[in-house]
PDB file of C-alpha atoms in Angstrom:
ATOM      1  CA  MET A   1      12.630   0.846   3.586  1.00 60.00           C
ATOM      2  CA  VAL A   2      10.313  -0.158   6.414  1.00 58.00           C
ATOM      3  CA  LYS A   3       7.464  -0.598   3.969  1.00 67.00           C
ATOM      4  CA  ARG A   4       9.009  -3.804   2.640  1.00 54.00           C
ATOM      5  CA  ALA A   5       9.097  -5.309   6.126  1.00 47.00           C
ATOM      6  CA  LEU A   6       5.316  -5.466   6.298  1.00 44.00           C
ATOM      7  CA  GLY A   7       5.192  -7.582   3.166  1.00 46.00           C
ATOM      8  CA  ILE A   8       7.747  -9.958   4.646  1.00 43.00           C
ATOM      9  CA  LEU A   9       6.037 -10.188   8.035  1.00 42.00           C
ATOM     10  CA  ALA A  10       2.639 -10.748   6.458  1.00 45.00           C
ATOM     11  CA  THR A  11       1.628 -14.232   5.395  1.00 47.00           C
ATOM     12  CA  VAL A  12       2.796 -13.786   1.836  1.00 54.00           C
ATOM     13  CA  ILE A  13       3.634 -16.959  -0.018  1.00 63.00           C
ATOM     14  CA  CYS A  14       5.249 -15.445  -3.109  1.00 70.00           C
ATOM     15  CA  LEU A  15       8.763 -15.508  -1.676  1.00 58.00           C
ATOM     16  CA  SER A  16      10.667 -17.775  -4.051  1.00 57.00           C
ATOM     17  CA  GLN A  17      12.319 -15.949  -6.925  1.00 63.00           C
ATOM     18  CA  PRO A  18      13.824 -18.324  -9.512  1.00 66.00           C
ATOM     19  CA  SER A  19      16.604 -16.647 -11.445  1.00 63.00           C
ATOM     20  CA  PHE A  20      18.081 -17.102 -14.892  1.00 65.00           C
ATOM     21  CA  ALA A  21      21.063 -15.157 -16.215  1.00 66.00           C
ATOM     22  CA  GLY A  22      20.905 -12.839 -13.214  1.00 79.00           C
ATOM     23  CA  VAL A  23      17.197 -12.041 -13.663  1.00 88.00           C
ATOM     24  CA  SER A  24      14.744 -13.164 -10.977  1.00 90.00           C
ATOM     25  CA  ALA A  25      11.057 -13.682 -11.665  1.00 91.00           C
ATOM     26  CA  GLN A  26       8.027 -13.718  -9.403  1.00 90.00           C
ATOM     27  CA  GLY A  27       4.358 -13.821 -10.206  1.00 92.00           C
ATOM     28  CA  ALA A  28       0.936 -14.370  -8.741  1.00 94.00           C
ATOM     29  CA  LEU A  29      -2.691 -14.863  -9.645  1.00 94.00           C
ATOM     30  CA  SER A  30      -5.385 -14.110  -7.109  1.00 94.00           C
ATOM     31  CA  TYR A  31      -9.137 -14.271  -7.366  1.00 93.00           C
ATOM     32  CA  GLY A  32     -11.513 -12.736  -4.870  1.00 91.00           C
ATOM     33  CA  PHE A  33     -15.158 -12.776  -3.896  1.00 92.00           C
ATOM     34  CA  PHE A  34     -16.401  -9.525  -2.361  1.00 90.00           C
ATOM     35  CA  ASN A  35     -19.663  -8.822  -0.571  1.00 86.00           C
ATOM     36  CA  ARG A  36     -20.581  -5.328   0.569  1.00 78.00           C
ATOM     37  CA  VAL A  37     -23.656  -5.442   2.779  1.00 70.00           C
ATOM     38  CA  SER A  38     -26.532  -3.595   1.052  1.00 63.00           C
ATOM     39  CA  ALA A  39     -24.328  -3.052  -2.014  1.00 64.00           C
ATOM     40  CA  GLY A  40     -24.282  -6.445  -3.703  1.00 69.00           C
ATOM     41  CA  SER A  41     -21.625  -9.075  -4.235  1.00 79.00           C
ATOM     42  CA  GLY A  42     -19.489 -10.563  -6.965  1.00 84.00           C
ATOM     43  CA  ALA A  43     -16.177 -12.171  -7.857  1.00 87.00           C
ATOM     44  CA  ARG A  44     -13.235 -10.669  -9.713  1.00 84.00           C
ATOM     45  CA  LEU A  45      -9.630 -11.293 -10.585  1.00 86.00           C
ATOM     46  CA  SER A  46      -7.821  -9.326  -7.880  1.00 87.00           C
ATOM     47  CA  SER A  47      -4.307  -9.625  -9.298  1.00 89.00           C
ATOM     48  CA  ALA A  48      -2.426 -11.019 -12.245  1.00 91.00           C
ATOM     49  CA  LEU A  49       1.187  -9.999 -11.863  1.00 92.00           C
ATOM     50  CA  LEU A  50       4.596 -10.867 -13.243  1.00 94.00           C
ATOM     51  CA  GLU A  51       7.613  -9.088 -11.749  1.00 94.00           C
ATOM     52  CA  LEU A  52      11.107  -9.238 -13.220  1.00 94.00           C
ATOM     53  CA  LYS A  53      14.177  -7.725 -11.620  1.00 92.00           C
ATOM     54  CA  GLY A  54      17.924  -8.048 -11.873  1.00 91.00           C
ATOM     55  CA  GLY A  55      21.054  -6.545 -13.316  1.00 84.00           C
ATOM     56  CA  THR A  56      24.357  -5.429 -11.860  1.00 79.00           C
ATOM     57  CA  GLY A  57      25.455  -1.816 -11.977  1.00 80.00           C
ATOM     58  CA  PRO A  58      22.319  -0.545 -13.702  1.00 91.00           C
ATOM     59  CA  ALA A  59      19.497  -2.740 -12.383  1.00 94.00           C
ATOM     60  CA  PHE A  60      15.797  -2.905 -13.141  1.00 94.00           C
ATOM     61  CA  ASN A  61      12.459  -3.821 -11.576  1.00 94.00           C
ATOM     62  CA  VAL A  62       9.431  -4.216 -13.846  1.00 95.00           C
ATOM     63  CA  ALA A  63       5.946  -5.555 -13.117  1.00 93.00           C
ATOM     64  CA  VAL A  64       3.166  -6.046 -15.637  1.00 93.00           C
ATOM     65  CA  GLY A  65      -0.383  -7.256 -15.158  1.00 91.00           C
ATOM     66  CA  SER A  66      -3.549  -6.035 -13.489  1.00 88.00           C
ATOM     67  CA  LEU A  67      -4.364  -5.107  -9.895  1.00 87.00           C
ATOM     68  CA  LEU A  68      -7.733  -4.689  -8.236  1.00 86.00           C
ATOM     69  CA  LEU A  69      -7.855  -1.885  -5.671  1.00 85.00           C
ATOM     70  CA  PRO A  70     -10.606  -2.817  -3.179  1.00 87.00           C
ATOM     71  CA  THR A  71     -10.907  -0.708  -0.028  1.00 89.00           C
ATOM     72  CA  VAL A  72     -12.888  -1.272   3.144  1.00 91.00           C
ATOM     73  CA  ALA A  73     -14.891   1.901   2.461  1.00 86.00           C
ATOM     74  CA  GLY A  74     -15.723   1.464  -1.235  1.00 75.00           C
ATOM     75  CA  ASP A  75     -17.514  -1.044  -3.444  1.00 68.00           C
ATOM     76  CA  PRO A  76     -14.711  -2.960  -5.252  1.00 64.00           C
ATOM     77  CA  LEU A  77     -17.123  -4.071  -7.962  1.00 63.00           C
ATOM     78  CA  LYS A  78     -17.920  -0.465  -8.915  1.00 58.00           C
ATOM     79  CA  ASN A  79     -15.188   1.872  -7.706  1.00 46.00           C
ATOM     80  CA  GLY A  80     -12.209  -0.455  -7.427  1.00 46.00           C
ATOM     81  CA  ALA A  81     -11.464  -0.907 -11.122  1.00 48.00           C
ATOM     82  CA  ASN A  82      -8.395  -2.884 -12.035  1.00 58.00           C
ATOM     83  CA  PHE A  83      -5.306  -0.734 -12.263  1.00 63.00           C
ATOM     84  CA  ALA A  84      -2.546  -0.325 -14.836  1.00 62.00           C
ATOM     85  CA  THR A  85      -0.341   2.736 -15.268  1.00 58.00           C
ATOM     86  CA  ASN A  86      -0.792   3.006 -19.040  1.00 51.00           C
ATOM     87  CA  GLY A  87      -4.085   4.827 -18.341  1.00 50.00           C
ATOM     88  CA  GLY A  88      -7.064   5.257 -20.633  1.00 48.00           C
ATOM     89  CA  GLY A  89      -9.114   2.882 -18.507  1.00 50.00           C
ATOM     90  CA  SER A  90      -6.670   0.058 -19.192  1.00 54.00           C
ATOM     91  CA  ARG A  91      -7.147  -3.036 -17.074  1.00 73.00           C
ATOM     92  CA  PHE A  92      -3.850  -4.667 -18.031  1.00 81.00           C
ATOM     93  CA  GLY A  93      -0.407  -3.236 -18.649  1.00 85.00           C
ATOM     94  CA  LEU A  94       2.613  -1.813 -16.847  1.00 89.00           C
ATOM     95  CA  LEU A  95       2.145  -1.714 -13.073  1.00 90.00           C
ATOM     96  CA  TRP A  96       5.529  -0.316 -12.136  1.00 93.00           C
ATOM     97  CA  GLY A  97       8.918  -0.246 -13.795  1.00 94.00           C
ATOM     98  CA  TYR A  98      12.146   1.597 -13.069  1.00 96.00           C
ATOM     99  CA  LEU A  99      15.893   1.536 -13.558  1.00 96.00           C
ATOM    100  CA  LYS A 100      18.343   1.730 -10.662  1.00 95.00           C
ATOM    101  CA  ILE A 101      21.542   3.487 -11.658  1.00 96.00           C
ATOM    102  CA  PRO A 102      24.644   3.853  -9.433  1.00 94.00           C
ATOM    103  CA  ALA A 103      25.494   7.500  -8.749  1.00 93.00           C
ATOM    104  CA  PRO A 104      28.603   9.170  -7.265  1.00 92.00           C
ATOM    105  CA  GLY A 105      29.057   9.143  -3.517  1.00 91.00           C
ATOM    106  CA  GLY A 106      27.381   5.785  -2.993  1.00 91.00           C
ATOM    107  CA  PHE A 107      23.969   7.069  -4.089  1.00 95.00           C
ATOM    108  CA  GLU A 108      21.498   5.184  -6.282  1.00 96.00           C
ATOM    109  CA  LEU A 109      19.196   6.825  -8.821  1.00 97.00           C
ATOM    110  CA  SER A 110      15.827   5.203  -9.603  1.00 97.00           C
ATOM    111  CA  VAL A 111      13.942   6.442 -12.674  1.00 97.00           C
ATOM    112  CA  GLY A 112      10.543   5.363 -14.010  1.00 96.00           C
ATOM    113  CA  GLU A 113       7.187   4.309 -12.575  1.00 93.00           C
ATOM    114  CA  LEU A 114       7.954   4.154  -8.853  1.00 95.00           C
ATOM    115  CA  THR A 115       6.061   2.551  -5.974  1.00 93.00           C
ATOM    116  CA  THR A 116       5.749   4.967  -3.063  1.00 95.00           C
ATOM    117  CA  ASN A 117       7.662   4.734   0.204  1.00 96.00           C
ATOM    118  CA  VAL A 118       4.746   6.371   2.041  1.00 96.00           C
ATOM    119  CA  GLY A 119       2.469   4.167   4.130  1.00 96.00           C
ATOM    120  CA  ALA A 120       2.578   0.530   5.141  1.00 96.00           C
ATOM    121  CA  GLU A 121       0.540  -1.269   2.485  1.00 96.00           C
ATOM    122  CA  LEU A 122       2.111  -2.662  -0.684  1.00 93.00           C
ATOM    123  CA  PRO A 123       0.588  -2.366  -4.191  1.00 87.00           C
ATOM    124  CA  ALA A 124      -0.953  -5.852  -4.588  1.00 88.00           C
ATOM    125  CA  THR A 125      -3.710  -7.239  -2.349  1.00 88.00           C
ATOM    126  CA  TYR A 126      -1.858 -10.511  -1.722  1.00 89.00           C
ATOM    127  CA  SER A 127       1.263  -8.620  -0.543  1.00 91.00           C
ATOM    128  CA  ASN A 128      -0.589  -7.225   2.465  1.00 94.00           C
ATOM    129  CA  PRO A 129      -1.892  -8.998   5.576  1.00 94.00           C
ATOM    130  CA  ASN A 130      -5.451  -7.984   4.636  1.00 96.00           C
ATOM    131  CA  VAL A 131      -7.284  -8.450   1.340  1.00 95.00           C
ATOM    132  CA  GLN A 132      -8.829  -4.971   1.218  1.00 93.00           C
ATOM    133  CA  PHE A 133      -6.826  -1.765   1.490  1.00 94.00           C
ATOM    134  CA  GLY A 134      -7.461   0.458   4.497  1.00 95.00           C
ATOM    135  CA  LEU A 135      -8.689   3.984   5.127  1.00 95.00           C
ATOM    136  CA  LEU A 136      -5.182   5.442   5.391  1.00 96.00           C
ATOM    137  CA  TRP A 137      -4.220   3.885   2.064  1.00 94.00           C
ATOM    138  CA  ARG A 138      -6.978   5.828   0.286  1.00 90.00           C
ATOM    139  CA  ALA A 139      -5.247   9.113   1.222  1.00 93.00           C
ATOM    140  CA  GLN A 140      -1.654   8.086   0.433  1.00 94.00           C
ATOM    141  CA  PRO A 141       0.288   8.160  -2.868  1.00 93.00           C
ATOM    142  CA  PHE A 142       0.514   4.864  -4.735  1.00 90.00           C
ATOM    143  CA  ILE A 143       2.431   4.503  -8.034  1.00 90.00           C
ATOM    144  CA  TYR A 144       3.704   7.439 -10.089  1.00 92.00           C
ATOM    145  CA  LYS A 145       6.369   8.605 -12.505  1.00 93.00           C
ATOM    146  CA  GLY A 146       9.394   9.867 -10.655  1.00 96.00           C
ATOM    147  CA  VAL A 147      13.109  10.197 -10.044  1.00 98.00           C
ATOM    148  CA  ARG A 148      14.358   8.976  -6.652  1.00 98.00           C
ATOM    149  CA  LEU A 149      17.847   9.441  -5.206  1.00 98.00           C
ATOM    150  CA  SER A 150      18.645   7.100  -2.321  1.00 97.00           C
ATOM    151  CA  LYS A 151      21.564   5.968  -0.199  1.00 96.00           C
ATOM    152  CA  GLU A 152      22.250   3.421   2.532  1.00 93.00           C
ATOM    153  CA  GLU A 153      24.500   4.785   5.258  1.00 92.00           C
ATOM    154  CA  GLY A 154      25.026   2.273   8.058  1.00 91.00           C
ATOM    155  CA  PRO A 155      21.663   1.737   9.791  1.00 93.00           C
ATOM    156  CA  LEU A 156      20.093   4.586   7.794  1.00 94.00           C
ATOM    157  CA  ASN A 157      18.290   4.542   4.442  1.00 95.00           C
ATOM    158  CA  LEU A 158      17.914   8.021   2.962  1.00 96.00           C
ATOM    159  CA  TYR A 159      15.993   9.174  -0.098  1.00 98.00           C
ATOM    160  CA  THR A 160      14.570  12.193  -1.860  1.00 98.00           C
ATOM    161  CA  GLU A 161      12.434  12.230  -4.983  1.00 98.00           C
ATOM    162  CA  TYR A 162      10.637  14.370  -7.550  1.00 98.00           C
ATOM    163  CA  ASP A 163       7.422  12.972  -9.019  1.00 96.00           C
ATOM    164  CA  TRP A 164       4.731  13.787 -11.554  1.00 93.00           C
ATOM    165  CA  GLY A 165       1.763  12.277 -13.363  1.00 83.00           C
ATOM    166  CA  LYS A 166      -1.762  10.961 -12.893  1.00 76.00           C
ATOM    167  CA  GLY A 167      -0.748   8.735  -9.984  1.00 76.00           C
ATOM    168  CA  LEU A 168      -0.706  11.918  -7.889  1.00 85.00           C
ATOM    169  CA  GLY A 169      -4.237  13.002  -8.714  1.00 71.00           C
ATOM    170  CA  SER A 170      -4.171  14.570 -12.184  1.00 65.00           C
ATOM    171  CA  SER A 171      -2.094  14.517 -15.352  1.00 65.00           C
ATOM    172  CA  ASP A 172      -0.237  17.726 -14.434  1.00 71.00           C
ATOM    173  CA  SER A 173       0.448  16.990 -10.750  1.00 86.00           C
ATOM    174  CA  ARG A 174       3.932  17.449  -9.356  1.00 94.00           C
ATOM    175  CA  ALA A 175       5.264  16.220  -6.024  1.00 96.00           C
ATOM    176  CA  PHE A 176       8.333  16.204  -3.821  1.00 97.00           C
ATOM    177  CA  GLY A 177       9.143  13.517  -1.285  1.00 97.00           C
ATOM    178  CA  ALA A 178      11.921  12.768   1.194  1.00 98.00           C
ATOM    179  CA  GLY A 179      12.432  10.287   3.961  1.00 97.00           C
ATOM    180  CA  VAL A 180      14.724   8.300   6.192  1.00 97.00           C
ATOM    181  CA  GLY A 181      14.566   4.703   7.387  1.00 96.00           C
ATOM    182  CA  PHE A 182      16.179   3.480  10.600  1.00 95.00           C
ATOM    183  CA  ASN A 183      17.250  -0.137  11.166  1.00 93.00           C
ATOM    184  CA  LEU A 184      16.897  -0.211  14.936  1.00 91.00           C
ATOM    185  CA  SER A 185      18.000  -2.846  17.422  1.00 88.00           C
ATOM    186  CA  ARG A 186      14.297  -3.653  17.772  1.00 90.00           C
ATOM    187  CA  GLY A 187      12.348  -3.142  14.590  1.00 93.00           C
ATOM    188  CA  GLU A 188      12.466  -0.631  11.766  1.00 95.00           C
ATOM    189  CA  LEU A 189      11.210   2.946  11.572  1.00 97.00           C
ATOM    190  CA  GLY A 190      10.489   4.980   8.439  1.00 97.00           C
ATOM    191  CA  LEU A 191       9.733   8.724   8.402  1.00 97.00           C
ATOM    192  CA  ASN A 192       8.455  10.377   5.213  1.00 98.00           C
ATOM    193  CA  TYR A 193       7.444  13.815   3.973  1.00 98.00           C
ATOM    194  CA  PHE A 194       5.373  14.114   0.789  1.00 97.00           C
ATOM    195  CA  SER A 195       4.043  17.262  -0.885  1.00 96.00           C
ATOM    196  CA  VAL A 196       1.737  17.333  -3.916  1.00 95.00           C
ATOM    197  CA  ASN A 197       1.988  20.714  -5.657  1.00 91.00           C
ATOM    198  CA  GLY A 198      -1.083  22.868  -5.119  1.00 87.00           C
ATOM    199  CA  TYR A 199      -2.971  20.154  -3.251  1.00 91.00           C
ATOM    200  CA  LYS A 200      -1.733  18.747   0.058  1.00 94.00           C
ATOM    201  CA  ARG A 201       1.236  17.833   2.213  1.00 96.00           C
ATOM    202  CA  MET A 202       1.745  14.953   4.576  1.00 97.00           C
ATOM    203  CA  LEU A 203       3.992  13.553   7.275  1.00 98.00           C
ATOM    204  CA  ASP A 204       4.016   9.770   7.545  1.00 98.00           C
ATOM    205  CA  ALA A 205       5.636   7.270   9.918  1.00 98.00           C
ATOM    206  CA  VAL A 206       5.785   3.467   9.784  1.00 97.00           C
ATOM    207  CA  TYR A 207       7.227   1.330  12.582  1.00 97.00           C
ATOM    208  CA  THR A 208       7.527  -2.462  12.287  1.00 96.00           C
ATOM    209  CA  LEU A 209       8.447  -4.754  15.171  1.00 94.00           C
ATOM    210  CA  PRO A 210       8.788  -8.529  14.829  1.00 90.00           C
ATOM    211  CA  LEU A 211       8.091 -10.409  18.053  1.00 90.00           C
ATOM    212  CA  SER A 212       8.776 -13.935  19.210  1.00 86.00           C
ATOM    213  CA  GLY A 213       6.252 -16.709  18.794  1.00 85.00           C
ATOM    214  CA  GLY A 214       5.120 -15.715  15.302  1.00 88.00           C
ATOM    215  CA  PHE A 215       3.779 -12.287  16.265  1.00 93.00           C
ATOM    216  CA  SER A 216       4.466  -8.987  14.510  1.00 94.00           C
ATOM    217  CA  VAL A 217       3.288  -5.409  14.961  1.00 97.00           C
ATOM    218  CA  THR A 218       3.267  -2.551  12.453  1.00 97.00           C
ATOM    219  CA  LEU A 219       2.089   0.981  13.187  1.00 97.00           C
ATOM    220  CA  ASN A 220       1.394   3.548  10.445  1.00 98.00           C
ATOM    221  CA  ALA A 221       0.508   7.137  11.359  1.00 98.00           C
ATOM    222  CA  ASP A 222       0.153  10.177   9.138  1.00 96.00           C
ATOM    223  CA  TYR A 223      -0.806  13.827   9.338  1.00 98.00           C
ATOM    224  CA  GLN A 224      -2.003  15.706   6.236  1.00 97.00           C
ATOM    225  CA  TRP A 225      -3.114  19.242   5.432  1.00 96.00           C
ATOM    226  CA  LEU A 226      -4.259  21.157   2.358  1.00 95.00           C
ATOM    227  CA  VAL A 227      -1.841  23.635   0.786  1.00 92.00           C
ATOM    228  CA  ASP A 228      -4.391  26.411   0.260  1.00 90.00           C
ATOM    229  CA  SER A 229      -5.939  26.012   3.715  1.00 92.00           C
ATOM    230  CA  PRO A 230      -3.661  24.447   6.369  1.00 89.00           C
ATOM    231  CA  SER A 231      -6.527  24.402   8.882  1.00 92.00           C
ATOM    232  CA  LYS A 232      -8.212  21.774   6.682  1.00 94.00           C
ATOM    233  CA  ARG A 233      -6.245  18.818   7.937  1.00 96.00           C
ATOM    234  CA  GLY A 234      -6.569  15.145   8.745  1.00 96.00           C
ATOM    235  CA  GLU A 235      -4.785  12.568  10.841  1.00 97.00           C
ATOM    236  CA  GLY A 236      -4.915   8.810  10.945  1.00 98.00           C
ATOM    237  CA  VAL A 237      -3.407   5.757  12.635  1.00 98.00           C
ATOM    238  CA  ALA A 238      -3.398   2.145  11.463  1.00 98.00           C
ATOM    239  CA  LEU A 239      -2.257  -0.726  13.678  1.00 98.00           C
ATOM    240  CA  TYR A 240      -1.460  -4.100  12.073  1.00 98.00           C
ATOM    241  CA  LEU A 241      -1.217  -7.157  14.337  1.00 97.00           C
ATOM    242  CA  THR A 242      -0.318 -10.576  12.935  1.00 96.00           C
ATOM    243  CA  ALA A 243      -0.195 -13.875  14.796  1.00 96.00           C
ATOM    244  CA  SER A 244       1.025 -16.882  12.836  1.00 92.00           C
ATOM    245  CA  GLY A 245       1.856 -20.501  13.442  1.00 92.00           C
ATOM    246  CA  GLY A 246       2.199 -23.363  11.014  1.00 91.00           C
ATOM    247  CA  ALA A 247      -0.178 -23.042   8.080  1.00 94.00           C
ATOM    248  CA  PHE A 248      -2.482 -20.551   9.830  1.00 96.00           C
ATOM    249  CA  SER A 249      -2.160 -16.841  10.535  1.00 96.00           C
ATOM    250  CA  LEU A 250      -4.508 -14.165  11.828  1.00 97.00           C
ATOM    251  CA  PRO A 251      -3.830 -10.583  10.695  1.00 97.00           C
ATOM    252  CA  VAL A 252      -5.933  -7.832  12.277  1.00 98.00           C
ATOM    253  CA  ARG A 253      -5.966  -4.164  11.278  1.00 98.00           C
ATOM    254  CA  PHE A 254      -7.357  -1.338  13.450  1.00 98.00           C
ATOM    255  CA  GLU A 255      -7.689   2.178  12.005  1.00 98.00           C
ATOM    256  CA  VAL A 256      -8.827   5.531  13.307  1.00 98.00           C
ATOM    257  CA  VAL A 257      -8.909   8.563  10.978  1.00 97.00           C
ATOM    258  CA  ASN A 258     -10.217  12.079  11.446  1.00 97.00           C
ATOM    259  CA  GLU A 259     -10.524  15.034   9.087  1.00 95.00           C
ATOM    260  CA  GLU A 260     -11.709  18.623   9.254  1.00 94.00           C
ATOM    261  CA  ALA A 261     -14.864  19.434   7.293  1.00 91.00           C
ATOM    262  CA  GLY A 262     -14.038  20.507   3.755  1.00 88.00           C
ATOM    263  CA  SER A 263     -10.660  18.792   3.614  1.00 92.00           C
ATOM    264  CA  ASN A 264     -11.903  15.466   2.159  1.00 90.00           C
ATOM    265  CA  ILE A 265      -8.495  13.957   2.921  1.00 93.00           C
ATOM    266  CA  TYR A 266      -9.890  10.539   3.815  1.00 92.00           C
ATOM    267  CA  GLY A 267     -13.133  10.940   1.880  1.00 88.00           C
ATOM    268  CA  LEU A 268     -15.280  11.199   5.005  1.00 89.00           C
ATOM    269  CA  SER A 269     -17.049  14.519   4.369  1.00 83.00           C
ATOM    270  CA  GLY A 270     -15.494  15.605   7.659  1.00 90.00           C
ATOM    271  CA  GLY A 271     -15.486  13.809  11.002  1.00 94.00           C
ATOM    272  CA  ARG A 272     -14.057  10.543  12.285  1.00 96.00           C
ATOM    273  CA  ALA A 273     -14.099   6.931  11.143  1.00 96.00           C
ATOM    274  CA  VAL A 274     -12.980   3.678  12.731  1.00 97.00           C
ATOM    275  CA  SER A 275     -12.309   0.427  10.896  1.00 97.00           C
ATOM    276  CA  VAL A 276     -11.561  -3.121  12.055  1.00 98.00           C
ATOM    277  CA  THR A 277     -10.493  -5.814   9.590  1.00 98.00           C
ATOM    278  CA  VAL A 278      -9.844  -9.468  10.478  1.00 98.00           C
ATOM    279  CA  THR A 279      -8.342 -11.830   7.885  1.00 98.00           C
ATOM    280  CA  PRO A 280      -7.882 -15.522   8.837  1.00 98.00           C
ATOM    281  CA  THR A 281      -5.351 -16.937   6.387  1.00 97.00           C
ATOM    282  CA  PHE A 282      -4.704 -20.589   5.531  1.00 97.00           C
ATOM    283  CA  LYS A 283      -1.601 -21.651   3.646  1.00 95.00           C
ATOM    284  CA  LEU A 284      -2.648 -24.581   1.489  1.00 95.00           C
ATOM    285  CA  ASN A 285       0.863 -25.560   0.353  1.00 91.00           C
ATOM    286  CA  GLY A 286       4.108 -23.935  -0.709  1.00 87.00           C
ATOM    287  CA  TRP A 287       2.519 -21.959  -3.526  1.00 92.00           C
ATOM    288  CA  SER A 288      -1.087 -21.168  -2.604  1.00 96.00           C
ATOM    289  CA  GLU A 289      -3.239 -19.808   0.199  1.00 96.00           C
ATOM    290  CA  ILE A 290      -6.820 -18.796   0.905  1.00 97.00           C
ATOM    291  CA  ARG A 291      -7.930 -15.835   3.013  1.00 97.00           C
ATOM    292  CA  LEU A 292     -11.268 -15.006   4.576  1.00 97.00           C
ATOM    293  CA  GLU A 293     -11.995 -11.455   5.661  1.00 97.00           C
ATOM    294  CA  VAL A 294     -14.566  -9.471   7.588  1.00 97.00           C
ATOM    295  CA  SER A 295     -14.348  -5.685   7.838  1.00 96.00           C
ATOM    296  CA  GLU A 296     -16.451  -3.104   9.655  1.00 96.00           C
ATOM    297  CA  VAL A 297     -16.187   0.673   9.143  1.00 95.00           C
ATOM    298  CA  SER A 298     -18.095   3.184  11.249  1.00 95.00           C
ATOM    299  CA  ALA A 299     -18.037   6.942  10.579  1.00 93.00           C
ATOM    300  CA  SER A 300     -19.433   9.919  12.460  1.00 93.00           C
ATOM    301  CA  ARG A 301     -21.136  11.116   9.253  1.00 90.00           C
ATOM    302  CA  PRO A 302     -22.855   9.287   6.353  1.00 89.00           C
ATOM    303  CA  ALA A 303     -19.712   9.336   4.209  1.00 83.00           C
ATOM    304  CA  PHE A 304     -20.095   6.088   2.270  1.00 81.00           C
ATOM    305  CA  ASN A 305     -22.834   6.437  -0.331  1.00 78.00           C
ATOM    306  CA  GLY A 306     -25.122   7.995   2.244  1.00 81.00           C
ATOM    307  CA  LYS A 307     -24.279   5.504   4.972  1.00 85.00           C
ATOM    308  CA  SER A 308     -22.185   5.886   8.103  1.00 90.00           C
ATOM    309  CA  GLU A 309     -21.450   2.167   8.515  1.00 91.00           C
ATOM    310  CA  VAL A 310     -20.037  -0.311   6.012  1.00 90.00           C
ATOM    311  CA  THR A 311     -19.688  -4.063   6.542  1.00 92.00           C
ATOM    312  CA  SER A 312     -17.859  -6.171   4.003  1.00 91.00           C
ATOM    313  CA  VAL A 313     -16.798  -9.783   3.521  1.00 93.00           C
ATOM    314  CA  ALA A 314     -14.052 -11.000   1.192  1.00 94.00           C
ATOM    315  CA  VAL A 315     -12.532 -14.346   0.208  1.00 96.00           C
ATOM    316  CA  GLU A 316      -9.329 -14.444  -1.815  1.00 96.00           C
ATOM    317  CA  PHE A 317      -7.391 -17.375  -3.278  1.00 97.00           C
ATOM    318  CA  THR A 318      -3.792 -16.729  -4.330  1.00 97.00           C
ATOM    319  CA  ALA A 319      -1.450 -18.914  -6.344  1.00 96.00           C
ATOM    320  CA  CYS A 320       2.205 -18.005  -6.869  1.00 93.00           C
ATOM    321  CA  PHE A 321       4.623 -19.004  -9.565  1.00 86.00           C
TER     322      PHE A 321
END
């Protein structure tokens, strides 16, 4: 899907996947320092991840470890607790894990803890151009139990899925998703529909375009509305621009989101917010990099702990193995 293209176009160093007996392995450790103006500062492990995948016929993809979920609008030292899908406040455990099983008609069935196809940003901080997740990410699904049926048909990638579990908002949530990806002559386009039972529905689009000279552009737009009150809706756009050359790259993310009062889709208490995030990235060698980041969020209402503006600084060091 298009979502994977962003991880490739970003300055991600964890690309080598040594294999043994048909099983490839990839891992990373990242450590970050976060400073939220007027909210304190501190350092935390932002990821410790080991991913294994392989198999022919039935295949698998499993990742274990711990992921920090810092966003540009929240204090990562208080609200961005490390994530693992085994719940109960666990800070280490299964992150995602699923089997891929061939099905009749050229289809493929994926069963387990799935990573979503919705949105542009990938689960781990180091997999994205920016250290902190954006405003759109806060309103999109993440990782959840599910069954996904997919098929590649020429330039098209089709899928539909049924999902459930706490990754959708509560232990008894249910969801349905469907989408199509287009491999175009210039770039890739993904269109997705996602509906969480009794809560909200969304339409999401991601377009990625690699350019010459080390430039890339990704656009993510979504439209969401509440099931019980369709007039309570929200819309958002995120633009990712990355310029790279040699050991240096400069990813920039611009976001604009808006929501109707009472919808709380983006957590704004109604109104509009704009965010700008700049992340100079330096590749130290073939297995490590350091990123500096400055982010500014401005909202039309005091939506962030009584404030309408949030400035944050982050530094993250990543080592891959």
